[in-house]
């Protein structure tokens, strides 16, 4: 599929180059860069930029924005199995609205505190609202979980449940009606995603590959498969759908879109050898987050999604792309 | 002076907190954070965000913007005496303009290559044009040049010449007319600042304090003095003014504004004990950039600027502040 000027093509074409430093274990193209800075210890570095009107709604609660700005970055570290340590925050604000900034920082700090992340650098400027966070994590040398380690026969897992955040966005835009209770439940998924940091740490030495789900399951899993040079067969019936997703009614198409390609899930998608199933169970239990087997890695380099009757989906929903 | 909601007050009030990690040597408030990651080696981390229409003109050559986006970050590392190693780049672009991005990356990479900086992380999204770079440098443990080490009697230096970038901005805005040759010369200072990386490395163990000049000499030096809890007396006649600055004509007030508070100089301002003068000379010669003594550190906590006749300036030009 040719998608000129997609976000991923832009990054590939303009950002990615062969590494010039021996201590860059993993450069651009995974959830975080991995740098060998000290004997026995690797650093993980990742950056994410959130733009008002794109990653959060204009008028969104600043506390939620502060939470989410850090959460999406911690999710990248979680996907590498890195322990979060430090963050740097740069923000453009339309005006010096101290109330907004104070609430933003409350949300940011509450999450940072829970993960013992220290804010060590900051820059503020005036401009259209835009928040950019860089996170630094660490991990024992050579233990990073990359996207490239999946092997045919491995199980494919996702953590938590999928589709809730996308459903909330559709409801807020009026594309579907939800009862107030259901909307409130899925809005939490959209506004306050919970980075799976503890799970990521528990999957070191267990998972063969991992990434975080930010743009939707099929698109993101596609990146993992491309990096691992293999394919996968996943079953819709096994994918842990958010309870509010109307998979069996008139809105099934929209529900499938949310489930498979909705984006903003911030769950982990990972693979592990079959013999590691007990270890995955332990990691999931210790982290307090469910992990569900949704299919298997295949040798053929394609992603097959089968529906509840066992038939491959004819049309695959498209993942989110910032430049499409 | 009470300046509610200034950029610096915002950072102080909302970003700065006591450090929670023993390995954070320097947190928010200097040019870069300093982290003790490995025995013998410290990391320096800094972030800067550039907004179109604020840090670069709409319609500016993307090659220049790419250069400047990295340069202002490398300047922060230089001010700490750190060797640049890695960069992460996040960008919001109004559209997937590949030509713009390709030229931007050409400018970014040309400077990165000269300083052996590797781009290890990237994020792109759609939005009002905004570029955010995080840089990582390293330095021998405990050798960072902070803002806090100046002592009464120390000399105060600046590298290169000041005021050219600000003069260019005034000329482009029509506030002053410059001959084409003069304009071209100062535009280079505005569009393609040269981070003083080699000088910063040479000043390790020589300078007692340093910072980079981004918002103007008097304001930035004021931050160094506040961190060092002392004052300074500097002489306008000694400040190395850009050759194009009309210090002696009808535009003297504007020229002084450019020289003392213009911003965008990206030179280093540093202090060193009098006995270190020969070492400063060696560092300057080795780096190929002039360093000029412009005054001395004083015990009294105030900044006194004296004019060519030896009289203190009655009114101090104000430094640039993004929220004023």
Coordinates of N, CA and C in Angstrom, one line a residue, chain A residues 213-291:
Chain A
X213 N 0.5 0.5 22.0 CA -0.6 0.7 21.1 C -1.0 2.1 21.2
X214 N -0.6 3.0 20.3 CA -1.0 4.4 20.3 C -1.9 4.7 19.0
X215 N -1.6 4.0 17.9 CA -2.3 4.3 16.7 C -3.3 3.3 16.3
X216 N -3.5 2.2 17.1 CA -4.5 1.2 16.7 C -3.8 -0.2 16.6
X217 N -4.4 -1.2 17.0 CA -3.8 -2.6 17.0 C -3.2 -3.0 15.7
X218 N -4.0 -3.0 14.6 CA -3.5 -3.6 13.4 C -2.3 -2.8 12.8
X219 N -2.4 -1.5 12.9 CA -1.3 -0.7 12.4 C 0.0 -0.9 13.2
X220 N -0.2 -0.8 14.5 CA 1.0 -0.9 15.4 C 1.6 -2.3 15.3
X221 N 0.7 -3.3 15.4 CA 1.2 -4.7 15.3 C 1.9 -4.9 13.9
X222 N 1.4 -4.2 12.9 CA 2.1 -4.2 11.6 C 3.5 -3.7 11.7
X223 N 3.8 -2.7 12.5 CA 5.2 -2.2 12.7 C 6.0 -3.3 13.4
X224 N 5.5 -4.0 14.4 CA 6.2 -5.0 15.1 C 6.5 -6.2 14.1
X225 N 5.5 -6.5 13.3 CA 5.7 -7.6 12.3 C 6.8 -7.2 11.3
X226 N 6.7 -6.0 10.8 CA 7.7 -5.6 9.8 C 9.1 -5.6 10.4
X227 N 9.3 -5.2 11.7 CA 10.6 -5.2 12.3 C 11.0 -6.6 12.5
X228 N 10.1 -7.5 12.8 CA 10.5 -8.9 13.1 C 10.5 -9.8 11.8
X229 N 10.1 -9.2 10.7 CA 10.1 -9.9 9.4 C 9.2 -11.2 9.5
X230 N 8.0 -11.0 10.0 CA 7.1 -12.2 10.0 C 5.7 -11.7 10.0
X231 N 4.7 -12.5 10.1 CA 3.3 -12.1 10.1 C 2.6 -12.6 11.4
X232 N 1.3 -12.5 11.4 CA 0.5 -12.9 12.5 C -0.9 -13.2 12.1
X233 N -1.5 -14.1 12.8 CA -2.9 -14.4 12.7 C -3.6 -14.1 14.0
X234 N -4.5 -13.1 14.0 CA -5.2 -12.8 15.3 C -6.7 -13.0 15.1
X235 N -7.3 -13.2 16.3 CA -8.8 -13.6 16.2 C -9.5 -12.5 17.0
X236 N -10.5 -11.9 16.3 CA -11.3 -10.8 16.9 C -12.0 -11.3 18.2
X237 N -12.4 -12.5 18.2 CA -13.1 -13.1 19.3 C -12.3 -13.1 20.6
X238 N -10.9 -13.1 20.4 CA -10.0 -13.2 21.5 C -9.6 -11.8 22.0
X239 N -9.7 -10.8 21.1 CA -9.2 -9.4 21.5 C -10.1 -8.9 22.6
X240 N -9.5 -8.5 23.7 CA -10.2 -8.0 24.9 C -10.8 -6.6 24.6
X241 N -12.1 -6.6 24.2 CA -12.7 -5.3 23.8 C -13.2 -4.6 25.0
X242 N -13.1 -3.3 25.0 CA -13.7 -2.5 26.1 C -15.2 -2.9 26.2
X243 N -15.7 -2.9 27.5 CA -17.0 -3.4 27.7 C -18.1 -2.6 27.0
X244 N -17.8 -1.3 26.7 CA -18.8 -0.5 26.1 C -18.9 -0.6 24.6
X245 N -18.0 -1.4 24.0 CA -17.9 -1.5 22.5 C -19.1 -2.3 22.0
X246 N -20.0 -1.7 21.1 CA -21.2 -2.3 20.6 C -20.8 -3.3 19.4
X247 N -20.2 -4.4 19.8 CA -19.7 -5.3 18.7 C -20.8 -6.1 18.0
X248 N -21.9 -6.2 18.7 CA -22.9 -7.1 18.1 C -24.2 -6.4 17.7
X249 N -24.2 -5.1 17.5 CA -25.4 -4.4 17.1 C -25.2 -3.7 15.7
X250 N -26.0 -2.7 15.5 CA -25.9 -1.9 14.3 C -24.6 -1.2 14.1
X251 N -24.0 -0.9 15.2 CA -22.7 -0.1 15.2 C -21.5 -1.0 15.1
X252 N -21.7 -2.2 14.7 CA -20.5 -3.2 14.7 C -19.3 -2.6 13.9
X253 N -19.6 -2.0 12.7 CA -18.5 -1.5 11.9 C -17.6 -0.5 12.7
X254 N -18.3 0.4 13.3 CA -17.6 1.4 14.1 C -16.9 0.8 15.3
X255 N -17.5 -0.2 15.9 CA -16.9 -0.9 17.1 C -15.6 -1.6 16.6
X256 N -15.7 -2.3 15.5 CA -14.5 -2.9 14.9 C -13.4 -2.0 14.6
X257 N -13.8 -0.8 14.1 CA -12.8 0.2 13.8 C -12.1 0.7 15.1
X258 N -12.9 0.9 16.2 CA -12.3 1.2 17.5 C -11.4 0.1 18.0
X259 N -11.8 -1.1 17.8 CA -11.1 -2.2 18.4 C -9.8 -2.5 17.7
X260 N -9.8 -2.4 16.4 CA -8.7 -2.8 15.6 C -7.8 -1.6 15.2
X261 N -8.3 -0.5 15.1 CA -7.6 0.7 14.6 C -7.9 2.0 15.2
X262 N -8.4 1.9 16.4 CA -8.9 3.1 17.1 C -7.9 4.1 17.5
X263 N -6.8 3.6 18.1 CA -5.7 4.4 18.6 C -6.0 4.9 20.0
X264 N -5.0 5.4 20.6 CA -5.1 6.0 22.0 C -5.3 4.9 23.1
X265 N -5.0 3.6 22.7 CA -5.2 2.6 23.7 C -4.2 2.6 24.8
X266 N -2.9 2.9 24.4 CA -1.8 2.8 25.3 C -1.7 1.6 26.2
X267 N -2.1 0.5 25.5 CA -1.8 -0.8 26.1 C -0.6 -1.4 25.4
X268 N 0.0 -2.4 26.0 CA 1.1 -3.1 25.4 C 0.7 -4.2 24.5
X269 N 1.3 -4.3 23.3 CA 1.1 -5.5 22.5 C 2.5 -6.2 22.4
X270 N 2.5 -7.5 22.7 CA 3.8 -8.1 22.8 C 3.7 -9.6 22.4
X271 N 4.8 -10.2 22.1 CA 4.9 -11.6 21.8 C 5.8 -12.3 22.7
X272 N 5.5 -13.6 22.9 CA 6.3 -14.4 23.7 C 6.3 -15.9 23.2
X273 N 7.3 -16.6 23.4 CA 7.3 -18.1 23.0 C 6.2 -18.8 23.8
X274 N 5.7 -19.8 23.3 CA 4.6 -20.6 23.9 C 5.1 -21.1 25.3
X275 N 6.4 -21.5 25.4 CA 6.8 -22.0 26.7 C 6.9 -21.0 27.8
X276 N 6.8 -19.7 27.4 CA 6.8 -18.6 28.4 C 5.5 -18.2 29.0
X277 N 4.4 -19.0 28.5 CA 3.1 -18.6 29.0 C 3.0 -18.4 30.5
X278 N 3.6 -19.4 31.3 CA 3.5 -19.2 32.8 C 4.2 -17.9 33.2
X279 N 5.2 -17.5 32.6 CA 6.0 -16.3 33.0 C 5.2 -15.0 32.6
X280 N 4.5 -15.1 31.5 CA 3.6 -14.0 31.1 C 2.5 -13.8 32.2
X281 N 1.9 -15.0 32.6 CA 0.9 -14.9 33.6 C 1.4 -14.3 34.9
X282 N 2.6 -14.6 35.3 CA 3.2 -14.1 36.5 C 3.4 -12.6 36.3
X283 N 3.9 -12.1 35.2 CA 4.2 -10.7 34.9 C 2.9 -9.9 35.0
X284 N 1.8 -10.5 34.4 CA 0.5 -9.9 34.4 C -0.1 -9.7 35.8
X285 N 0.0 -10.8 36.5 CA -0.5 -10.8 37.9 C 0.2 -9.8 38.8
X286 N 1.6 -9.9 38.7 CA 2.4 -8.9 39.5 C 2.1 -7.5 39.1
X287 N 1.8 -7.2 37.9 CA 1.6 -5.8 37.5 C 0.1 -5.4 37.7
X288 N -0.8 -6.4 38.0 CA -2.2 -6.1 38.2 C -2.9 -5.7 36.9
X289 N -2.5 -6.2 35.8 CA -3.2 -5.9 34.5 C -3.3 -7.2 33.7
X290 N -4.5 -7.4 33.2 CA -4.7 -8.6 32.4 C -3.9 -8.6 31.1
X291 N -3.5 -9.8 30.7 CA -2.8 -9.9 29.4 C -3.5 -11.1 28.7

